[in-house]
GROMACS .gro file of C-alpha atoms in nm:
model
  266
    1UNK     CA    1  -0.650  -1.281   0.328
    2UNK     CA    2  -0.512  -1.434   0.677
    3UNK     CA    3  -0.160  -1.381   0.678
    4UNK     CA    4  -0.028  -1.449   1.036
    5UNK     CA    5  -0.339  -1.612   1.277
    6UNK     CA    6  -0.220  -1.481   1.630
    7UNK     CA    7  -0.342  -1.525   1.954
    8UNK     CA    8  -0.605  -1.337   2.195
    9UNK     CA    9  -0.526  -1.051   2.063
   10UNK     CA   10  -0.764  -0.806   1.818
   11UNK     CA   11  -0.656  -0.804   1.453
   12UNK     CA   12  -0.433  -0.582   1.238
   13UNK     CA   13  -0.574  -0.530   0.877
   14UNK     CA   14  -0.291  -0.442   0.619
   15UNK     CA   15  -0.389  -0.220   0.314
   16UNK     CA   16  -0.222  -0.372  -0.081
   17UNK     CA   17  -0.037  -0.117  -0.189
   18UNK     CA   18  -0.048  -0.027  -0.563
   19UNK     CA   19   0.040  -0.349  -0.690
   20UNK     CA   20  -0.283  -0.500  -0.528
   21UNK     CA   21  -0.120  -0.810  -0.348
   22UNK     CA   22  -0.040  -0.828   0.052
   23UNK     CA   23   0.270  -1.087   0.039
   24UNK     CA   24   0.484  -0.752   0.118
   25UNK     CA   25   0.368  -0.807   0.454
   26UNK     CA   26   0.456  -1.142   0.519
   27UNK     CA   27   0.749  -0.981   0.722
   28UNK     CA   28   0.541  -0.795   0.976
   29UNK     CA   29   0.263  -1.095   1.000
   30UNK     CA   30   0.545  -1.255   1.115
   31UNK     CA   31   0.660  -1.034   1.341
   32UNK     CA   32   0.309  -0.904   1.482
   33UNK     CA   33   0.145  -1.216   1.425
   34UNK     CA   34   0.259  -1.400   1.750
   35UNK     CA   35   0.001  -1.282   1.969
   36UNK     CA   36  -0.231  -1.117   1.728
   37UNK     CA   37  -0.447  -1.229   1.403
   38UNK     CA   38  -0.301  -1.011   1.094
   39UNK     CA   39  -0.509  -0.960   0.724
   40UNK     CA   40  -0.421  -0.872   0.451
   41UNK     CA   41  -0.672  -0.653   0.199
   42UNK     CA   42  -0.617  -0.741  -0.143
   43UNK     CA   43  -0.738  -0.572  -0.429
   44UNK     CA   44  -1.024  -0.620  -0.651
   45UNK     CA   45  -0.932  -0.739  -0.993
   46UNK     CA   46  -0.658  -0.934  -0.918
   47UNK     CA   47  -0.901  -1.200  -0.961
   48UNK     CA   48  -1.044  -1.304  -1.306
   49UNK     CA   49  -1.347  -1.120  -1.399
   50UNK     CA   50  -1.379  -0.913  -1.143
   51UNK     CA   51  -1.294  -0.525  -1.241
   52UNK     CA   52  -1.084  -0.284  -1.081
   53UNK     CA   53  -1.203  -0.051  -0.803
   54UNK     CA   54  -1.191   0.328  -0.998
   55UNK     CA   55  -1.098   0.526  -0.631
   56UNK     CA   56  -0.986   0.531  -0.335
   57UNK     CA   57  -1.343   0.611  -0.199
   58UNK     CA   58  -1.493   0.279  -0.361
   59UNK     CA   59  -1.122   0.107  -0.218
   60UNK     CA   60  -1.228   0.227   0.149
   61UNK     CA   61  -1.588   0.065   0.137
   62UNK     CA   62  -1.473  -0.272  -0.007
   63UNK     CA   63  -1.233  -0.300   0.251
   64UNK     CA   64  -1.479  -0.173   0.529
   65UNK     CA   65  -1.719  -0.422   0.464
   66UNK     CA   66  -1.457  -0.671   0.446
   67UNK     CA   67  -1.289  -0.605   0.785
   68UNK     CA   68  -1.652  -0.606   0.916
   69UNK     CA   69  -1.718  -0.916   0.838
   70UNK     CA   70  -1.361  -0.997   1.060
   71UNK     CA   71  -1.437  -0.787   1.308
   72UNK     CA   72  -1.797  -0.568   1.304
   73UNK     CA   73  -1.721  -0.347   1.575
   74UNK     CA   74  -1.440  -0.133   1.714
   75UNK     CA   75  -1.161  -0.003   1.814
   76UNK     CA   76  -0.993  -0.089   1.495
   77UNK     CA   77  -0.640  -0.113   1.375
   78UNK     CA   78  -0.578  -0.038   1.008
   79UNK     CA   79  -0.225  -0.001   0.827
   80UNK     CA   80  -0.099   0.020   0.463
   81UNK     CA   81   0.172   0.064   0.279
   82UNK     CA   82   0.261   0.350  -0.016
   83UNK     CA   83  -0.112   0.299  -0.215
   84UNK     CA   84  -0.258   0.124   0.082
   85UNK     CA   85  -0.180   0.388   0.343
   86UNK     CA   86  -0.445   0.578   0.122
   87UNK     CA   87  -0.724   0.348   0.146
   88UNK     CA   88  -0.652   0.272   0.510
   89UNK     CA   89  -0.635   0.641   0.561
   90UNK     CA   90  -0.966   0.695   0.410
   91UNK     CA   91  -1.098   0.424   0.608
   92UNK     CA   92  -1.030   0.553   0.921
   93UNK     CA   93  -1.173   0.889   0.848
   94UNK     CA   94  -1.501   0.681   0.764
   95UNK     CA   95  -1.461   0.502   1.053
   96UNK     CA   96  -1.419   0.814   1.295
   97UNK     CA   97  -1.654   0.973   1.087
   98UNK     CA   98  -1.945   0.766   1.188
   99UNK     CA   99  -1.822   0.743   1.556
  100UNK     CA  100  -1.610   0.438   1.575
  101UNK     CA  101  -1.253   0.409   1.758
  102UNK     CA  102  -0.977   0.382   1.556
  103UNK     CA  103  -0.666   0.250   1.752
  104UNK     CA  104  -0.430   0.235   1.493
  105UNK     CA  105  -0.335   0.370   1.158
  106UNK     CA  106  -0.049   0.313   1.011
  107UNK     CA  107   0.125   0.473   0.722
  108UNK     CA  108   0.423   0.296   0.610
  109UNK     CA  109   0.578   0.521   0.352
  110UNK     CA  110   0.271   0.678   0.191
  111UNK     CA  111   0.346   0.941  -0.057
  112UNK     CA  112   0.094   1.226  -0.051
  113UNK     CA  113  -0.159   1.261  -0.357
  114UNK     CA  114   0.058   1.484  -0.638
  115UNK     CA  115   0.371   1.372  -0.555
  116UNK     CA  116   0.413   1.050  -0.746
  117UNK     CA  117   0.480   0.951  -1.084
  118UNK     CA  118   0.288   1.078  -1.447
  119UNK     CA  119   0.022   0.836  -1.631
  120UNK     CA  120   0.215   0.897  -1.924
  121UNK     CA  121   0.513   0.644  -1.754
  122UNK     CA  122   0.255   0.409  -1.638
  123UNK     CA  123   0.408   0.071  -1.801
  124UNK     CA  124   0.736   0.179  -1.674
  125UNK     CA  125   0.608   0.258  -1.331
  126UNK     CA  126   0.488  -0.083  -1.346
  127UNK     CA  127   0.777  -0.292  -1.445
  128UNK     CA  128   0.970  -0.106  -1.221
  129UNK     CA  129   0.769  -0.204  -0.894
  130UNK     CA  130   0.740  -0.562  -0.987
  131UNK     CA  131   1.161  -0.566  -1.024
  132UNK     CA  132   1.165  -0.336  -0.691
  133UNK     CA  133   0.918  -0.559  -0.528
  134UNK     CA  134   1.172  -0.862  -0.624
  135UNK     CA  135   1.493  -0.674  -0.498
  136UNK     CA  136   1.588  -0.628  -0.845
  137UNK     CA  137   1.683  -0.266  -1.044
  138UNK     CA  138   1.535  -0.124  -1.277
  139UNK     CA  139   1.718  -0.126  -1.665
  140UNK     CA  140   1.718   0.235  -1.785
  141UNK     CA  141   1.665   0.074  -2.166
  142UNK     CA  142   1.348  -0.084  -2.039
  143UNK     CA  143   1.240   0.247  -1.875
  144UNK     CA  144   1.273   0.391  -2.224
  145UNK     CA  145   1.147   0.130  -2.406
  146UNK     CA  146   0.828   0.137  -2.218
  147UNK     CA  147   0.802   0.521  -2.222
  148UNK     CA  148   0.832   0.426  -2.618
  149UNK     CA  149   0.549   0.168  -2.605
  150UNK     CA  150   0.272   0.368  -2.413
  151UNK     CA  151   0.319   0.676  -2.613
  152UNK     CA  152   0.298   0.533  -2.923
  153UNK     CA  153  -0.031   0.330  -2.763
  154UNK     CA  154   0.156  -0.003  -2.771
  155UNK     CA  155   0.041  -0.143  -2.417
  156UNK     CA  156   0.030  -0.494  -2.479
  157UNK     CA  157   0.387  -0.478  -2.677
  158UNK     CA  158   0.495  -0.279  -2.384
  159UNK     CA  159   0.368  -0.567  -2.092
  160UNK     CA  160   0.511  -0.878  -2.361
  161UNK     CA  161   0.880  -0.663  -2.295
  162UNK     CA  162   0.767  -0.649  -1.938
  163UNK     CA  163   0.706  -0.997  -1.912
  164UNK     CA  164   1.060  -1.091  -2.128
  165UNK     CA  165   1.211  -0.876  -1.893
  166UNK     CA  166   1.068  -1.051  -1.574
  167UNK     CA  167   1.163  -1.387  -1.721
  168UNK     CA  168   1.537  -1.311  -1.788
  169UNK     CA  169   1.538  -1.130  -1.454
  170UNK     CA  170   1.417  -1.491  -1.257
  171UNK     CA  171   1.099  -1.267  -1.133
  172UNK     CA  172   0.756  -1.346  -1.144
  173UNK     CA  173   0.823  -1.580  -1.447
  174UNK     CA  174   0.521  -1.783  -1.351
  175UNK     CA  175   0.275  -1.487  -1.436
  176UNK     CA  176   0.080  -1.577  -1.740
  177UNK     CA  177   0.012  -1.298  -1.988
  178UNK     CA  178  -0.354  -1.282  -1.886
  179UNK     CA  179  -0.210  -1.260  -1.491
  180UNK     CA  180  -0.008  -0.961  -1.574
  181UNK     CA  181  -0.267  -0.758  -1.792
  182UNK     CA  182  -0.476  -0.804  -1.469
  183UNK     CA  183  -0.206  -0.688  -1.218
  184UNK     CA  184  -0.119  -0.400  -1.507
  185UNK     CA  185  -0.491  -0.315  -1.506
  186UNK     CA  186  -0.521  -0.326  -1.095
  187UNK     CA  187  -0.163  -0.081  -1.105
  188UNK     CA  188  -0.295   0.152  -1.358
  189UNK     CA  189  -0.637   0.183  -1.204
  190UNK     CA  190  -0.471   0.255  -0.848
  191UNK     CA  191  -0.209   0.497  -0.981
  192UNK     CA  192  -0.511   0.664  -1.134
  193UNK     CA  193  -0.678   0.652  -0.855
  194UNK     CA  194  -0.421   0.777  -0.582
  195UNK     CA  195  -0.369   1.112  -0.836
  196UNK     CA  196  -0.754   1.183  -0.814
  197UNK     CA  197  -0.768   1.118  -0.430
  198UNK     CA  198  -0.785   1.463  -0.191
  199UNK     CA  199  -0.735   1.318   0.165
  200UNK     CA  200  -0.999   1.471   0.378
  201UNK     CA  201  -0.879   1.653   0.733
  202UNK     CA  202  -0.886   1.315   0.939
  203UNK     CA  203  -0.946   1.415   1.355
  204UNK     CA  204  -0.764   1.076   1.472
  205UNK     CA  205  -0.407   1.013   1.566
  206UNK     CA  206  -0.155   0.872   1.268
  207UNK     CA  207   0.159   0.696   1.267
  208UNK     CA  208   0.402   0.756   0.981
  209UNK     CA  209   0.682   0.589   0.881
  210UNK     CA  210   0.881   0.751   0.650
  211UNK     CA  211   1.173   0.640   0.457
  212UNK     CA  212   1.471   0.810   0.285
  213UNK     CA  213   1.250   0.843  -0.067
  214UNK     CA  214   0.939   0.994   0.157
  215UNK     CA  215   1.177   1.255   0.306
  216UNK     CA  216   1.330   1.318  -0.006
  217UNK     CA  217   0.975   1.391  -0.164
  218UNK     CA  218   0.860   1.592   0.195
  219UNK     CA  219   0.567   1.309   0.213
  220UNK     CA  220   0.535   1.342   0.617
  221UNK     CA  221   0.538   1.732   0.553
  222UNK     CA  222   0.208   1.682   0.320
  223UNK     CA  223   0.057   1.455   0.528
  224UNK     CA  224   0.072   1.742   0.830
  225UNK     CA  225  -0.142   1.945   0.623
  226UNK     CA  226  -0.426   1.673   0.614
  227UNK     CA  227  -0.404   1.566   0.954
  228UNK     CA  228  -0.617   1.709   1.232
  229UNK     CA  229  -0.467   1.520   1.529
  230UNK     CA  230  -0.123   1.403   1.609
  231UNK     CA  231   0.075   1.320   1.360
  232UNK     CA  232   0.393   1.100   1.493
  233UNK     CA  233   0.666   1.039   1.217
  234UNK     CA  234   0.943   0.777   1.283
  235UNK     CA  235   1.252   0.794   1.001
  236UNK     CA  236   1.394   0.476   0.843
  237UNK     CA  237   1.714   0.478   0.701
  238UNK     CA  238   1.622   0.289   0.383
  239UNK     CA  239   1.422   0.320   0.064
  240UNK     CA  240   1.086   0.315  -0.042
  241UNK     CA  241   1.099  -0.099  -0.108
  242UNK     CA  242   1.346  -0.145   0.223
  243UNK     CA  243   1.070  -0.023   0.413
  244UNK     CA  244   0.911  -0.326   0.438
  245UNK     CA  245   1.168  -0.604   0.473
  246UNK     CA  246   1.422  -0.706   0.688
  247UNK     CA  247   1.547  -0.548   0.950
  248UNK     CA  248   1.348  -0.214   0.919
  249UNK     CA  249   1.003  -0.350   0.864
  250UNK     CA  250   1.115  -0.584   1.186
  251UNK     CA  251   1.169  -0.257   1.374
  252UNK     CA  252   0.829  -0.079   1.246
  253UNK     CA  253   0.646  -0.363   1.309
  254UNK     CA  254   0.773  -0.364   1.666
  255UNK     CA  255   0.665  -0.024   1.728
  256UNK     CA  256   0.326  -0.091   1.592
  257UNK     CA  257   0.298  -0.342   1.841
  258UNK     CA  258   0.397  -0.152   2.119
  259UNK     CA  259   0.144   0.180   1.989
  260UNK     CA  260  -0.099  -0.113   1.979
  261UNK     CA  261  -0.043  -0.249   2.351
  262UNK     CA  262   0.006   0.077   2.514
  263UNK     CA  263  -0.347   0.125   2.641
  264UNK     CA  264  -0.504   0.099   2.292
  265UNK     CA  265  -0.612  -0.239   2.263
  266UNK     CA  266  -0.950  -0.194   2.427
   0.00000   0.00000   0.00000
């Protein structure tokens, strides 16, 4: 999905994170795309009839054979944020893996596999990253309520509260039920997916950008485990959803610029 078309420069793909859409990076398309084409990688099964992808392996090849079609050769620039820094992670270890230049990734918050939430709070999980997603909190009787539902096997009770909820909250009203048993399905199946992933010992460079949460949870501490070459880790002081608006996804989005025009862009 073209989200910002740029000039001469070479293009930035952008990762969904768990929720499966790309409008959370309208703010750095608009920053970064100026002078440079930006895309966003949705995920399969937002769209009707077509199923969720079961791993982050499957993820990395739909999205490789997508940005191929952009742009088939390298160096190549790849970014995601939370869930997406996975799949663009895994990427780029394909990519180096076969012998192609990577000149950018970019993880913008990405919590390290085992360090997120429990399927068992999967409907609350949800609801509370379409409210985050909309600046909005979380109601700790809805957190409950859905903890309720999904134990007692109750999913579609539990996404007709979600929806109620989203209504009297003035967010993402317009979803039909059918829309938000898809984007439920797409969470689930990524949350699912991220716990199963092992992130392989990637040789390139990677740029993390951690926020308040990630430090809390030690996230750029995991990821130096994984990585085999340089690991640079800028701090944000914001949360997990602040990451990537305003003011601080202005700033990263800056920097990722500058990483990308600093003799990389060849």
């Amino acid at each position: 999905m073209p989200l910002a078309g740029g000039g001469g420069q070479p293009p930035l793909f952008l990762v969904h994170p768990v929720g499966g859409g790309v409008l959370c990076y309208r703010e750095a398309a608009a920053v970064l795309g100026t002078g440079r084409p930006v895309h966003g990688l949705p995920a399969p099964g937002l769209t009707p009839g077509t199923p969720p992808a079961a791993t982050v392996r499957e993820l990395a090849d739909l999205g490789l054979r997508a940005v191929r079609e952009v742009q088939p050769a390298g160096p190549y620039r790849l970014g995601g944020w939370s869930f997406g820094g996975l799949v663009a992670y895994e990427m780029a270890h394909t990519l180096t893996e076969q012998g192609e230049d990577v000149a950018l990734l970019a993880l913008l918050d990405t919590g390290f596999p085992g360090t997120g939430g429990a399927p068992d709070t999967l409907l609350a999980d949800f609801a509370e990253d379409l409210l985050r997603s909309a600046g909005l909190g979380m109601p700790e009787p809805l957190a409950a309520s859905l903890a309720a539902a999904q134990a007692a096997g109750h999913e579609e009770d539990g996404l007709r509260t979600v929806r109620d909820e989203l209504i009297r909250q003035d967010a993402g009203a317009g979803l039909t039920p059918g829309e938000l048993a898809r984007h439920y399905a797409v969470f689930r199946a990524n949350t699912l997916a991220a716990a199963a992933y092992r992130p392989p010992a990637h040789r390139g460079a990677v740029h993390f950008y951690q926020s308040t949460d990630g430090a809390r949870l030690g996230s750029a501490r995991a990821w130096a485990r994984a990585v085999r070459g340089p690991l640079v880790v800028r701090e944000l002081d914001t949360d997990h959803y602040g990451i990537v608006r305003g003011a601080h996804i202005r700033e990263t989005a800056k920097d990722m610029e500058k990483i990308m025009g600093e003799g990389l862009d060849r």
